[in-house]
Amino acid sequence: MIALKQTLAGVLAARLADMTAEAALTTEQIAQMLEYPPDAAMGDLALPCFKLSKTLRMAPPAIAGKLAEDFTCEGIAAAEAAGGYLNFRLSDGFSAGVVERVLAKGDQYGRPDVGKGKTVVLDYASPNVAKPFHIGHLGSTVIGHSLKKIHEFAGYHCIGINYLGDWGTQFGKLITAYKLWGESAQIQAGGIDALVELYVRFHSEAEQDESLNDLARAEFKKLEDGDEENIRLWKRFVSISLEEYEKTYRQLGISFDSYKGESFYSDKMSAQVDKLREMGLLKIDDGASIVDLSEYGMPPCLILKSDGTTLYPTRDIAAAYYRQQTYHFDKAIYVTSAGQSLHFAQWFKVVELMGYDWYDRLVHVPYGTVSINGEKLATRTGNVILLRDLFAQAIEKVTDVMKEKNPDLENMDEVAEEVGVGAVVFYYLSGSRIKDINFIMEDALSFDGNTGPYVQYTYARACSVLEKAGSVSPRVMSGQFSCAEERELAKELSLFEEKVVQALQEYEPSVIARYILDVCAAFNRFYHECQIVSASDPQTRELRVSLTAAVKQTLASAFDLICLRKPEKI
Ligand code: ARG
């Protein structure tokens, strides 16, 4: 558990650190020890005393017993020893305070404010131009954007960069294919699909005819050397691809601060290559220039091919240098599939060897692979599901459900898009990022699993309760908490800030997605067990309506952090 001064766990940990001073543990360390018992009947929070036993020279149950004597702490109604545990029960004053705080702070509630004055550069999405834009790209896009939102929420100044893969041998292939088989009118009309067709055809024909690969290399070399015709074609391919990407980004509600792709660095690499050479870090191996990393247990980092052309790591080093000079980042985050982990470890090491003191601000955030209905993707053969088609399918299915559930919904198309796209996004973000995903549309779209539609539906439910309630939101709660569901819900809401900090520390949007599920589960239990708008006692009604308003606010902020739209009616 994360100790934040302002959270209950933080206050409690500070108090406990004080009381166990002989054990010489910091507030942080005590906070790490605090647990949420699996069964709330045992307590809302618990301190296992086992680790204290050695230094305090007492058996854990004796420590728990001693601490429980006359225990007082703001927000805690009772502390009871049970075996080696000290169990705490939150006070109703604490629960009321949470609701008041959420309502008073609004969209500022839960902000950890740890990033003030710091700059983070996030490199994500970054598709390779002219290759199909498929579901494999979604991971980097939604994880990256979510990390950006979470950092912004925590006060960091963020720069989101879509580092387009707009340079490299694939353009040699595409230019070759276009010159052999393509036509201007065909790519004008067919857009990215026509480009992908050419790309796929190149690969299948090159399997029969090796010489095509030599042609492609030569075309790329011409491009690097500034050949006019090739530059013109390249620009056209890039802009056709961008048009397609932007449609998808719009559906996701994502935009970027910079689209500087690999090509932008074509004239910025030689300075880094020269520096490497001057420092004696470059070795010639079979004609290629490499940095030997055997001392660090890694294969060499390739800097220049034998024909003098640059490589992916070369561009990354130049780009990192440029970003440091431009943004003076405190952290630079790169979100890619785990398949690229070695690439990042290698060039991060090269940056360190080059003596750049910002090398330790570079962070690679990897994620697992995606298959669809159990099948792996293969770009080269065209065996892929395009994002566009995936979203279209999801939207269509959601529309069918809505026509049945809520045929009179006014803006059905808009909502179906928000829910359909949200379903896919939530499916991606709800598991830890490093786990492989097997995408199954029915699972993602289900309204009663742990899904996007389920949480969006719960949000809409909170909105409809509030609509029925009319005007809401007293800033001071006068009603009494009267049932476990209310207290549980308030406790859940109190955890938001801790979860945001955990998501930041672990670069893990799934912490927020799972938190959303917890809040929704607690809200739905409350909704089913307690009368809200129809409660007969006015103070109870007021308390429950306020609690609902606090749920709506907390979910709204949490949805924003994981790029989930917030339809108020579904
Ligand atoms: N374009 C690359 C790909 O699709 C990802 C780029 C990631 N960012 C970076 N700085 N290397 O595989």
PDB file of C-alpha atoms and ligand atoms in Angstrom, residues 123 125-128 137 163-165 262 312 316 323 334-336 340 343-344 347, ligand 1:
ATOM      1  CA  ASP A 123       6.612   7.791 -27.063  1.00  0.00           C
ATOM      2  CA  ALA A 125       1.400   4.397 -30.778  1.00  0.00           C
ATOM      3  CA  SER A 126       4.201   4.916 -33.321  1.00  0.00           C
ATOM      4  CA  PRO A 127       2.906   2.644 -36.091  1.00  0.00           C
ATOM      5  CA  ASN A 128       5.039   1.682 -39.050  1.00  0.00           C
ATOM      6  CA  HIS A 137      -0.973  -1.475 -32.549  1.00  0.00           C
ATOM      7  CA  TYR A 163       7.142   8.379 -33.381  1.00  0.00           C
ATOM      8  CA  LEU A 164       5.943   7.262 -36.781  1.00  0.00           C
ATOM      9  CA  GLY A 165       7.880   4.454 -38.385  1.00  0.00           C
ATOM     10  CA  GLU A 262      11.940   8.325 -37.614  1.00  0.00           C
ATOM     11  CA  TYR A 312      16.450   1.491 -35.774  1.00  0.00           C
ATOM     12  CA  ASP A 316      16.351   6.010 -31.346  1.00  0.00           C
ATOM     13  CA  ARG A 323      14.122  15.167 -27.045  1.00  0.00           C
ATOM     14  CA  TYR A 334       8.617   4.237 -24.456  1.00  0.00           C
ATOM     15  CA  VAL A 335       5.644   1.943 -24.811  1.00  0.00           C
ATOM     16  CA  THR A 336       6.169  -1.021 -27.140  1.00  0.00           C
ATOM     17  CA  GLN A 340      11.421  -4.942 -28.338  1.00  0.00           C
ATOM     18  CA  HIS A 343      16.378  -3.284 -28.422  1.00  0.00           C
ATOM     19  CA  PHE A 344      15.641  -0.772 -25.655  1.00  0.00           C
ATOM     20  CA  TRP A 347      20.444   1.406 -26.862  1.00  0.00           C
TER      21      TRP A 347
HETATM   22  N1  ARG B   1       7.502   1.844 -35.047  1.00  0.00           N
HETATM   23  C1  ARG B   1       7.878   0.841 -34.100  1.00  0.00           C
HETATM   24  C2  ARG B   1       7.077  -0.434 -34.345  1.00  0.00           C
HETATM   25  O1  ARG B   1       5.964  -0.372 -34.835  1.00  0.00           O
HETATM   26  C3  ARG B   1       7.674   1.259 -32.672  1.00  0.00           C
HETATM   27  C4  ARG B   1       8.435   2.488 -32.245  1.00  0.00           C
HETATM   28  C5  ARG B   1       8.599   2.576 -30.779  1.00  0.00           C
HETATM   29  N2  ARG B   1       9.327   3.733 -30.354  1.00  0.00           N
HETATM   30  C6  ARG B   1      10.635   3.886 -30.429  1.00  0.00           C
HETATM   31  N3  ARG B   1      11.161   5.010 -30.026  1.00  0.00           N
HETATM   32  N4  ARG B   1      11.414   2.937 -30.853  1.00  0.00           N
HETATM   33  O2  ARG B   1       7.571  -1.493 -34.049  1.00  0.00           O
END
